[in-house]
Each structure stands twice: as C-alpha cells, then as structure tokens.
Coordinates of C-alpha atoms in Angstrom, one line a residue:
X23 CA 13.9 -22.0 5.5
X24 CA 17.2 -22.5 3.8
X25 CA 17.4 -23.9 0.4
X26 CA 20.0 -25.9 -0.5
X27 CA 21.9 -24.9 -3.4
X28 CA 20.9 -25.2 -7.1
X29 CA 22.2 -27.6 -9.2
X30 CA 25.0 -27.3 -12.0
X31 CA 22.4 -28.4 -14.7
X32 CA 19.8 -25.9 -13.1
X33 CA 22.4 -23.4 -13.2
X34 CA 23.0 -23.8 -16.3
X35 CA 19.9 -23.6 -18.0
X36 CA 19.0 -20.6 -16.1
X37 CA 22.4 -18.9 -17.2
X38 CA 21.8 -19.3 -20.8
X39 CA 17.8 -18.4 -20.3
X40 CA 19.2 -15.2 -18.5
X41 CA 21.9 -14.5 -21.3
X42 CA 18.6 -14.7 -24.0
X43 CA 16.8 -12.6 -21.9
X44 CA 19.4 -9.5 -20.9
X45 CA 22.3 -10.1 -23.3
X46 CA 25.9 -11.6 -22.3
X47 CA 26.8 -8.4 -20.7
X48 CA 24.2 -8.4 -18.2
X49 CA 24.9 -12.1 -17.0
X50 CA 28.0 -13.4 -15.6
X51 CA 29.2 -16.5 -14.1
X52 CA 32.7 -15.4 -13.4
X53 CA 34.2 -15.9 -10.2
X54 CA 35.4 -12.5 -9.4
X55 CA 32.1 -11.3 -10.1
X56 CA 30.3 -13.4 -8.6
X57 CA 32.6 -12.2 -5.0
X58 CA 32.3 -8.8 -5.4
X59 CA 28.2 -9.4 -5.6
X60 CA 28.4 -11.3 -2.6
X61 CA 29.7 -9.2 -0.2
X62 CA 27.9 -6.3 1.9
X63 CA 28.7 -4.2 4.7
X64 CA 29.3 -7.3 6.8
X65 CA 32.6 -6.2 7.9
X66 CA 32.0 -3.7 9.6
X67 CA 30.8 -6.2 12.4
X68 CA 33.7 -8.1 13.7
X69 CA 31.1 -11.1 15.1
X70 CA 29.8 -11.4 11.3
X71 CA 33.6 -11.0 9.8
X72 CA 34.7 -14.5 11.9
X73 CA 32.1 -16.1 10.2
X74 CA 33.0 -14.7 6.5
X75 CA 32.3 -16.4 4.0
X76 CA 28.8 -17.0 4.7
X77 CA 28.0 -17.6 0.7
X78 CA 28.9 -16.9 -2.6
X79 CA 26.2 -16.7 -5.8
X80 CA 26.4 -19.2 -8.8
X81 CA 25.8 -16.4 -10.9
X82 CA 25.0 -12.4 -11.1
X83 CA 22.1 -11.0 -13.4
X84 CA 21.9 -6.9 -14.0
X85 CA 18.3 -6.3 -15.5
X86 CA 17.8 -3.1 -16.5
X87 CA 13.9 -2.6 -16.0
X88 CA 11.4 -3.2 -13.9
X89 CA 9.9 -5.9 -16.6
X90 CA 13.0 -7.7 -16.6
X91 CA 13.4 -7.7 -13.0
X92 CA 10.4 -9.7 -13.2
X93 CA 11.4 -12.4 -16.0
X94 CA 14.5 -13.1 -14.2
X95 CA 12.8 -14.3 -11.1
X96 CA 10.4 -15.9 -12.7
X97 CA 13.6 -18.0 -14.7
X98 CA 14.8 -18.8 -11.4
X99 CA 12.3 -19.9 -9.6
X100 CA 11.4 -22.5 -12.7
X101 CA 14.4 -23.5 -12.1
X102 CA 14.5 -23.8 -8.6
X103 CA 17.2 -21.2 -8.8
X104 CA 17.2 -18.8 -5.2
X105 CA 17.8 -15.6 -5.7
X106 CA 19.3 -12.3 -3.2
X107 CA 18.3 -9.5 -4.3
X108 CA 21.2 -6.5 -4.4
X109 CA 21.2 -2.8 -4.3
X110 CA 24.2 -1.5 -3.6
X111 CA 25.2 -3.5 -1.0
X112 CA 26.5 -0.6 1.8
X113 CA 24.2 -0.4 4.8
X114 CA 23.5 -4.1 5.9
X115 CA 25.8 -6.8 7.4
X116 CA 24.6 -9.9 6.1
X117 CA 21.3 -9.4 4.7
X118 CA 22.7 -9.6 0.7
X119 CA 25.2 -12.1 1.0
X120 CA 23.6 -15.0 -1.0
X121 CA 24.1 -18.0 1.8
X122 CA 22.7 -20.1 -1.0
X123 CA 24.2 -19.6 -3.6
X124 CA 22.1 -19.3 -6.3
X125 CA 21.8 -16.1 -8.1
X126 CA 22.0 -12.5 -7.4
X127 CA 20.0 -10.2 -8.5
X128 CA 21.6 -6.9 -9.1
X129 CA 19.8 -4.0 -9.3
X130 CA 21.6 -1.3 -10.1
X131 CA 21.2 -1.0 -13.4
X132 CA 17.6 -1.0 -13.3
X133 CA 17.4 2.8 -12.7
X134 CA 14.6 4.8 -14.6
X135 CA 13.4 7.5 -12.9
X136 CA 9.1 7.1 -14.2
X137 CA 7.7 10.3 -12.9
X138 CA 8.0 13.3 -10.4
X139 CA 4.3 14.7 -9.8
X140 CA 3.1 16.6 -6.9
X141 CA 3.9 15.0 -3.7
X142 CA 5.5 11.9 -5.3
X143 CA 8.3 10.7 -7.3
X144 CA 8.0 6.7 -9.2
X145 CA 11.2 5.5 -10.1
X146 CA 13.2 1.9 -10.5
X147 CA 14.6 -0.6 -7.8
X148 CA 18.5 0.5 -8.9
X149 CA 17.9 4.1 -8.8
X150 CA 20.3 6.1 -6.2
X151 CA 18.2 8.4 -3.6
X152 CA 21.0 10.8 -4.5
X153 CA 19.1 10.9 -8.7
X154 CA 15.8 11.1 -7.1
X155 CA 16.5 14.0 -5.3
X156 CA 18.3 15.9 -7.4
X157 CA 15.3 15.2 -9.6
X158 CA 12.7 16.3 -6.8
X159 CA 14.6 19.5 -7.0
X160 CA 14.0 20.5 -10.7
X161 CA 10.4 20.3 -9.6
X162 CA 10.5 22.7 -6.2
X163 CA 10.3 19.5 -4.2
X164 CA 12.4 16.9 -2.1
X165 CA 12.6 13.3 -0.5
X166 CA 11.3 12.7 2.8
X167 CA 14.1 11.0 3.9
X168 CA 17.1 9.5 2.3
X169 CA 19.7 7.2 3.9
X170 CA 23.0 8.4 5.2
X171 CA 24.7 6.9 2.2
X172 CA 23.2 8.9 -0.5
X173 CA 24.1 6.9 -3.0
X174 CA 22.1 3.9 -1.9
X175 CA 19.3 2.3 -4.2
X176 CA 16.0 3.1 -3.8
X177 CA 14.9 -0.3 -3.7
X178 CA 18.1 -1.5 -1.5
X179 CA 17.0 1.7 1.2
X180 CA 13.3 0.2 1.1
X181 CA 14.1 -3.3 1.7
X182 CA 16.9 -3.2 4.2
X183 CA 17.1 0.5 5.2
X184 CA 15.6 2.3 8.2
X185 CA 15.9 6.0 8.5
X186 CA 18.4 8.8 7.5
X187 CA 18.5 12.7 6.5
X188 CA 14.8 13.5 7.0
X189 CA 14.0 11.3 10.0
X190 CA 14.0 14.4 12.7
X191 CA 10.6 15.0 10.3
X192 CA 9.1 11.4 9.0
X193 CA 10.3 9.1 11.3
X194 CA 11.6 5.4 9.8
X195 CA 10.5 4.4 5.9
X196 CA 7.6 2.6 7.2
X197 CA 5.9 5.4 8.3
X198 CA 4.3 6.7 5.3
X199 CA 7.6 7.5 2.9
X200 CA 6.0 4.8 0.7
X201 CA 3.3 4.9 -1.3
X202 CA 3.0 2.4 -3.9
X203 CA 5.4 -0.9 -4.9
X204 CA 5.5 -2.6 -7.8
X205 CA 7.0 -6.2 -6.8
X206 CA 8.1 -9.8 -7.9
X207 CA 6.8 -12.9 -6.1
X208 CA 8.2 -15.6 -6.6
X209 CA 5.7 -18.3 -7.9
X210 CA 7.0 -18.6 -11.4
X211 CA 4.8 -15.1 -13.1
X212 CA 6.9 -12.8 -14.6
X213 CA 4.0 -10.5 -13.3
X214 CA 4.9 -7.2 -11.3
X215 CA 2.4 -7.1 -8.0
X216 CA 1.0 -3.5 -7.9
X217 CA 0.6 -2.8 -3.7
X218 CA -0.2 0.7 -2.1
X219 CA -0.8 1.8 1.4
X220 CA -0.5 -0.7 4.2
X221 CA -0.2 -3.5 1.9
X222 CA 3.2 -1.8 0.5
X223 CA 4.5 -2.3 4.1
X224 CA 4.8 -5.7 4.1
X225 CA 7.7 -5.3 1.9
X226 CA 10.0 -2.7 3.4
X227 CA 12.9 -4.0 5.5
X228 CA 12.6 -7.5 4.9
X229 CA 15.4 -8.2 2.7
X230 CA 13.0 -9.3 0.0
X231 CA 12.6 -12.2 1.3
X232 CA 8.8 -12.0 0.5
X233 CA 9.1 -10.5 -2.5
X234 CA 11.2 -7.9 -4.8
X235 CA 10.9 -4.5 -5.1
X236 CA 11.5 -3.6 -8.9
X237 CA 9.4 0.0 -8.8
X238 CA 8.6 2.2 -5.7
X239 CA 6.3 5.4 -5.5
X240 CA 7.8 7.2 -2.7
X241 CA 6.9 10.8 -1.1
X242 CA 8.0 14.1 -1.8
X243 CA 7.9 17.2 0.1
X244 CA 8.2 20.9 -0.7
X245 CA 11.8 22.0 -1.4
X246 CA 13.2 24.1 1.6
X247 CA 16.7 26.2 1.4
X248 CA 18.8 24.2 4.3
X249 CA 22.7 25.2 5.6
X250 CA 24.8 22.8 7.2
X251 CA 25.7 24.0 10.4
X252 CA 28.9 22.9 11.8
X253 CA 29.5 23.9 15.8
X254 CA 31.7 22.4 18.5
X255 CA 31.7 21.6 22.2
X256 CA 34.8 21.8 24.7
X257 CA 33.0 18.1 25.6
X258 CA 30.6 15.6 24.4
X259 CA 28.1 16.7 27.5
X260 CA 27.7 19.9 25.9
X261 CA 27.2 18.7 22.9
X262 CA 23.9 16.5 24.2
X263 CA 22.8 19.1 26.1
X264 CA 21.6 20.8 23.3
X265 CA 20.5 18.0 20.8
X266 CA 17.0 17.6 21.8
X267 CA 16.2 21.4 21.6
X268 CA 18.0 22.0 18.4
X269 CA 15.8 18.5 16.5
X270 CA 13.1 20.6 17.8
X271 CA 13.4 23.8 16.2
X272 CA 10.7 25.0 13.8
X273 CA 10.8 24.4 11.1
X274 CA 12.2 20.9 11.8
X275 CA 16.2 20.5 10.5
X276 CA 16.7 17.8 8.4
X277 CA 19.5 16.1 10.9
X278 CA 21.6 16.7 13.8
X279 CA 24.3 14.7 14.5
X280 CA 26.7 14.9 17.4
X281 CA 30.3 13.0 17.8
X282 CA 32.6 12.4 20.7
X283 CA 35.9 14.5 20.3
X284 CA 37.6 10.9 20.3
X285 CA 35.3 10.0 17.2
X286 CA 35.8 13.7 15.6
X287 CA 39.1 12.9 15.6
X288 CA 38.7 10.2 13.1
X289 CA 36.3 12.0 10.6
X290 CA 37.9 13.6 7.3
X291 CA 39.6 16.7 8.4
X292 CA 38.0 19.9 8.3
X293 CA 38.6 23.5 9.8
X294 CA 34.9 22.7 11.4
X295 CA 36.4 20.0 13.6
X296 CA 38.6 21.6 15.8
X297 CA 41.4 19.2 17.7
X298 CA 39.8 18.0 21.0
X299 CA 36.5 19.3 21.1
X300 CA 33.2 17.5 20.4
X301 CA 31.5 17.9 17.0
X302 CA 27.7 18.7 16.4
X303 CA 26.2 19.0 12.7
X304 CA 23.3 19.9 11.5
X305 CA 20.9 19.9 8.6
X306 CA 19.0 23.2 9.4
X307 CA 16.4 25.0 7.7
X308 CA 18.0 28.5 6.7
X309 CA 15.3 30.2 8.7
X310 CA 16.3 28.4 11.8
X311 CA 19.9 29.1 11.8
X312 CA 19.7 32.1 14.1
X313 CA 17.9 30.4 16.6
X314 CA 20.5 27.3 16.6
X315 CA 22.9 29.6 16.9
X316 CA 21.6 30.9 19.9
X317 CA 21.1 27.6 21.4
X318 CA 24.3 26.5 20.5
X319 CA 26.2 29.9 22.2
X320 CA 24.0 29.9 25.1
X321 CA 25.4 26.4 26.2
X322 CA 29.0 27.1 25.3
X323 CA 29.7 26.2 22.4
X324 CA 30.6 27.8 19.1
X325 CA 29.4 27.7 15.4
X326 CA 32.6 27.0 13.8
X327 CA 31.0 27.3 9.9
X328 CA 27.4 27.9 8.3
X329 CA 27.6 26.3 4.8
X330 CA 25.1 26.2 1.6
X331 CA 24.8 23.7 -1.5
X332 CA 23.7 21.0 -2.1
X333 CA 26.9 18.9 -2.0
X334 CA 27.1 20.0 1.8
X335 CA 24.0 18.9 2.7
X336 CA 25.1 15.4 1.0
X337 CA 28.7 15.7 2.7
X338 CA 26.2 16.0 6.2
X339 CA 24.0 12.9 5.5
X340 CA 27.5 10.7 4.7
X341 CA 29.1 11.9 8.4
X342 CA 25.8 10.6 10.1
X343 CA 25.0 7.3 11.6
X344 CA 27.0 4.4 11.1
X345 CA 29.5 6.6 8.9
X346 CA 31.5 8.3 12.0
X347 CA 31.6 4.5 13.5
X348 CA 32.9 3.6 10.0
X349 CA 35.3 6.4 10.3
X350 CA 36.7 5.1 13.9
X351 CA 36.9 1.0 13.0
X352 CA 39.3 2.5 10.1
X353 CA 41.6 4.6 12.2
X354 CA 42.5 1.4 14.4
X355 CA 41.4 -1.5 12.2
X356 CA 40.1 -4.8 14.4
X357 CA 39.3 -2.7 17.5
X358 CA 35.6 -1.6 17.6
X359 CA 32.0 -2.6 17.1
X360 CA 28.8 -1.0 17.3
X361 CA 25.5 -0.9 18.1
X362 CA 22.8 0.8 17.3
X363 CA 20.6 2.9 20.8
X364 CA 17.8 5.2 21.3
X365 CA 16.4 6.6 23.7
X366 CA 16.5 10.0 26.2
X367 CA 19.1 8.4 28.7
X368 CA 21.5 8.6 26.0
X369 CA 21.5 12.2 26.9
X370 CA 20.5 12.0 29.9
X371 CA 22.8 8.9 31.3
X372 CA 25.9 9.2 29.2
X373 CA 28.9 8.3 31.6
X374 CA 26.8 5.1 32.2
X375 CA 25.8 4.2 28.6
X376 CA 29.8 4.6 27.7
X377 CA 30.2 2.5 30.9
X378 CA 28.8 -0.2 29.4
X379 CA 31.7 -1.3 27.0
X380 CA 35.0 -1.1 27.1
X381 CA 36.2 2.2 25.6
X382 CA 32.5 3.3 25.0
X383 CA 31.7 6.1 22.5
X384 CA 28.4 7.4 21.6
X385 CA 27.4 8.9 17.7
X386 CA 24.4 10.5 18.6
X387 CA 21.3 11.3 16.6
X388 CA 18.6 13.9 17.2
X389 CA 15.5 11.4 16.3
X390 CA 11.9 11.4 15.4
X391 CA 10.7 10.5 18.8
X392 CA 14.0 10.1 21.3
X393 CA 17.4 10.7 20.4
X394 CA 19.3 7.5 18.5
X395 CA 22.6 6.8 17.7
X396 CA 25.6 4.3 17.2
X397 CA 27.6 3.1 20.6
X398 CA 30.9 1.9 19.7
X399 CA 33.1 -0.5 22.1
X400 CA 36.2 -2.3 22.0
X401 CA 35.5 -5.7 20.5
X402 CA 36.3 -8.4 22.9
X403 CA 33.5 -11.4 22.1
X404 CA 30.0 -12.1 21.1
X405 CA 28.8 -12.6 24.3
X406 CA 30.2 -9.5 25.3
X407 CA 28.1 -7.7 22.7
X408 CA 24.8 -9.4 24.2
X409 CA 25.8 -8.9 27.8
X410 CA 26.0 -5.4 27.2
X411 CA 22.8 -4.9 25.0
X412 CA 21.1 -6.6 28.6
X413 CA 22.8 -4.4 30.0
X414 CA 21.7 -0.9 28.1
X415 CA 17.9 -2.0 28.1
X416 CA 18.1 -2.0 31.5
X417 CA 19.2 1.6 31.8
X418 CA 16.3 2.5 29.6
X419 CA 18.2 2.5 26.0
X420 CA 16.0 0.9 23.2
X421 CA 19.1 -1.4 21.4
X422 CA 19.2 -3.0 17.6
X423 CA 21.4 -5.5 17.0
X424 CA 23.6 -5.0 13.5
X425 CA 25.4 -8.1 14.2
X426 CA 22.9 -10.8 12.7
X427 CA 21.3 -10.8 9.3
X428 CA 17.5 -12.3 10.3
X429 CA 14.7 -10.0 9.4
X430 CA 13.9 -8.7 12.5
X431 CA 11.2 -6.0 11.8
X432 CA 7.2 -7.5 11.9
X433 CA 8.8 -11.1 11.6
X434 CA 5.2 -12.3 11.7
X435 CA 3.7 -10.2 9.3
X436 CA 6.8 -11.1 6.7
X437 CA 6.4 -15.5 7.3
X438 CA 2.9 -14.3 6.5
X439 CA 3.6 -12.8 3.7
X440 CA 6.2 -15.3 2.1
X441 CA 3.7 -17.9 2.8
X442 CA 2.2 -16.9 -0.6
X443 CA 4.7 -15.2 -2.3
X444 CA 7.2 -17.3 -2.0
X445 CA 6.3 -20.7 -1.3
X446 CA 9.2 -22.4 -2.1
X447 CA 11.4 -20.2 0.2
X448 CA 13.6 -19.2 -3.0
X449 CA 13.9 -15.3 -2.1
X450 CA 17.0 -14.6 0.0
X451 CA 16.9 -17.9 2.0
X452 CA 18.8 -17.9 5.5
X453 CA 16.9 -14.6 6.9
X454 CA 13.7 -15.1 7.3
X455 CA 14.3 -17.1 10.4
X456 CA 11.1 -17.9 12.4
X457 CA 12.9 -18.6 15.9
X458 CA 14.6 -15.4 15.9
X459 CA 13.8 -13.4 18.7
X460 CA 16.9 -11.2 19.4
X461 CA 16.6 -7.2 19.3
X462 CA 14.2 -6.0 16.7
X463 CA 14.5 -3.0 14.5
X464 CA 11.2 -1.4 15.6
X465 CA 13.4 -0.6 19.0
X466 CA 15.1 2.1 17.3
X467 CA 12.6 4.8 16.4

C-alpha cells in the first residue's frame, strides 16, 4: 500500500515534536540533507538508475537510542507521518529510498553496544558489525556472519541484508544469527516490542516495513585465528575447480571468493593479483592453510600471499560479493549490471552461465549449501535482464533479482505481520507489494 505524502502542516508539527524530543541537531529539514538520506545503493542497477528519483524525505531524524527510536515513530505515525527506516544505506537498491516522502529515520547514531555475554552480543539498530566484532573479540569471541561491507549497521544488515563473511558456516541471517529484537510498531506506542526465536524472524529482511528494529541480540561464536589466503589461476576454470573443496575444509573458512581475471583486473591493485590470471581469496582458519594449499597446488595454481590481522580479514569481506561487481561498473561506468546466482552449475556449467549475457562474468562464492555469486553483463534493457534470469533457471542456477525494491523474502508472512503492526501502511510504504511475484531472496542460499 503506498501512502500518499504527509501534509506541510503534519510536517510541521512533527518537525518541531522531533526537535523537542532529540534536539535541533538531530532533526533537519534541509534539502541537501534530506538527498543525501534518500539515496541507497540504487545505482548500482542501471534499470533502478532510469527511474531515479524514486523519492525524497520531508525530513531526517538521528535518535540516538533505542527509546528514542521508539518516540519518533510513535510522533509520526500520530501524525500520519511515514517513515523509511535507514542504516547506512550501502547494500540495497531501492529498499531506503523514502518513495513517500515523509521522514527518514536514521539510525546511525543510535549505536550502543548493551552487552557481550557468552554466545551473544545486544547492541543498537546504528551500530556497525565492524564495533561488534571488534567487541566480540575483547571477549575470545566473534560474529557469525557479517556483511561484506563491514561497516554496515546492525540493524540495516538485519532488515535488508542476507549473508556475508561467515555464511560458508551459518548460512543467511535467518538461520539462527538472531536471537532476540527489540522493535517499533507502528500503532502510535512509543513501546519497544521484545521478540525472540521464530517470532524475531518476521522482521529480518523486510525493510521494516512491519516494524523497526531499534535493538538486536545476535550470536556469537568462539574466536578462531584466520589468514587471508590470496592464490591465483592461469583461468577462471581452475579457479572453480577448487571452490567447493576448499568451502569444505575443516574447520570451515570464513569465505572464499573467486573472480574472473577480467574482474581481477578491476579490483585495487595488489602484488596478490597477478596481471591476467584469475583471483581466489579466502578466509581460512590458520589450521587449514596447509591443506588449501595443497588443494590449491594440486590443481595448478599458486598461493601468491598468506596474510594475518584483522584489517586483512576485513580488506577480504569488502572484495566479496557485490564489491568486485562494484569494482568492474566503475572501471567502465554505464556498461554492466548484475545479478545475483547459486547453484553447482555455476561450477559445473560456466561457459554457458557466461553465455547467457552479453560479456558475461561470474564473482563466485563458496556458499552454505551450493556455491553463489554475482553474474555481471553488459546492460542492454530490462527485459534483457529478465530474459536472461528465464534463461539461467533453466540451466539449473537459483537467480535473485537486485533490480526491484519489493520485499521479496516470506512476502506472506511479512503482509501478515504489517497487518498488525502497521495498519496504517506508514513503515517504508512502496515495498511491501502483495502482487510481487518475481525472483525471491530465499533462491540464493
């Protein structure tokens, strides 16, 4: 349901409410702010970049704490305000851009981190999983997972992320990453909604469109030494041949990551990257590096470097996924698009999955269940996009679409949902479309 946009006198009475509530700095109506908080990574898809600008907010609100994060929704919705939640605004194309205006809601400087205990770490919406790592750390311990742009929110990598650094292991953040939520409905209380378990569920990657995540309880794991391993390939072939057994090796790496020499070619340079070979990466336990050497050398290729540090590991994440594809669409800007694959014929049928676009080049992940990964093409038209997603299910490859900004994970369970929590459709109105039946997330596991 989309909700028309708010009036000036509703605007303005929320405005000074907010200003009361958070102080003048922590408010703003000012165009230039107000544009910078309605943009995400929408650009990086050249069907969503024709159709820029899809919205712009009436105002921008920073709470600082979880309590506040509440009182502000509650102000809007009494004033019939909508509100987009924000993280940090990197990973999604669409999915933050306010299509209603209204206001934005930006979290990032709501970033407490509550409590590190055994197994678990509590900490606020704005919090980057980079803090909450480093904090897992001081205590022996680290995240499951963590998106490949460490510096996302927590809340942002809850309610539009997927998977990232830790998914060889744990598999997507709805399988068990989350414990507990603390979120904001919006029916007008102020009142933060303690969930847990299955019922937390219901709010991860739905844009908060049925409700707002303002605290999260998310798993922790003990702390293992890892290496980035950097090898290459004299081609991509040799490369996937080994992807599958390397994500396997005990104990589990954290990610592998593999990359046409076309693509490598793009990435920041590095003495790891030699000129025209393929690039594979990988987050490996240090116990395990002998053995991936092996691997690696057996199938003719060669470990170029074995790193250690922290800021490696975090250098590792940010070349992985959609980063390499990043990478390309800025070396010849207005060419490519992406999508996002799974599945075993990406290793196994690779000449035809390339085939399938026009200059086709595969970033390939080593996943929780089948490998995954980002196919890039040149950009010709939207229906050449869908043509070709028809055309990779049917060689067997599982296929996301990045290209629209419709919740399109348990769309059922989330109308469900919204039904009570947000009643009058004021929480990111223009996603939670009930006709949508294009490519869903849960294809890419």
């Amino acid at each position: 349901m989309t909700v028309a946009t708010a009036p000036p006198t509703a605007l303005a009475a929320l405005e000074a409410e907010l200003v009361d509530l958070l102080g003048a700095r922590n408010v703003t109506s000012d165009l230039r702010a107000r544009e910078r908080a309605s943009v995400d990574g929408a650009r990086m898809s050249p069907i969503i970049t024709e159709l820029l600008p899809l919205g712009v907010a009436d105002l921008v609100a920073w709470p600082t704490t979880a309590e506040d994060v509440g009182r502000v929704v509650a102000a809007a919705v009494r004033h019939g305000v909508p509100v987009t939640p924000r993280g940090k605004g990197t990973g999604n194309y669409g999915q933050a851009i306010p299509m209603s205006g209204g206001l934005v809601l930006d979290l990032s400087r709501a970033r407490a981190v509550v409590e590190v205990g055994d197994g678990f770490v509590t900490a606020e919406a704005g919090t980057p999983m980079v803090t909450l790592e480093r904090a897992a750390a001081e205590t022996g311990q680290q995240l499951w997972m963590y998106p490949s742009t460490a510096q996302s929110s927590l809340g942002g990598f809850l309610g539009g992320g997927s998977g990232g650094t830790g998914t060889i292991a744990h598999g997507s953040n709805d399988m068990g990453f989350v414990l507990a939520l603390d979120v904001v409905h919006a029916t007008g209380s102020p009142e933060l909604v303690h969930v847990e378990g299955a019922e937390a569920q219901r709010f991860v990657h739905n844009y908060g469109t049925a409700g707002i995540i303002a605290r999260a309880t998310v798993r922790l794991e003990p702390l293992q030494e890892w290496r980035g391993l950097f090898a290459s390939f004299p081609d991509f072939p040799g490369a996937l041949s080994v992807l599958r057994e390397l994500g396997r090796l005990e104990p589990l790496p954290r990610l592998v990551s593999a990359d046409t020499p076309e693509i490598t070619a793009t990435l920041p340079a590095d003495p790891a990257f030699p000129a025209g070979r393929a690039s594979l990466r990988m987050i490996a336990d240090e116990r395990s590096v002998p053995a991936a050497t092996a691997v690696i050398e057996a199938a003719g290729g060669r470990v170029e470097d074995v790193r250690d540090g922290a800021q490696v590991v975090l250098t590792l994440s940010m070349l992985s996924y959609n980063h390499p594809i990043e990478w390309l669409q800025k070396s010849q800007p207005g060419v490519w698009f992406h999508v996002e694959v799974s599945g075993d014929a990406l290793v196994e049928r690779i000449d035809e999955v390339h085939a399938v676009y026009e200059g086709g080049l595969l970033h390939i992940e080593a996943g929780h269940t089948v490998p995954i990964g980002m196919l890039a093409g040149v950009y010709r038209s939207p229906e050449q996009v869908r043509d070709g997603i028809r055309a990779l299910n049917a060689l067997g490859v599982g296929v996301h679409d990045p290209h629209q900004w419709n919740v399109d994970f348990e769309l059922g369970r989330t109308i469900e949902t919204a039904r009570v929590t947000d009643p009058r459709g004021l929480l990111n109105p223009g996603k939670l479309n009930p006709d949508y039946d294009g490519p869903t997330k849960g294809a890419i596991r």
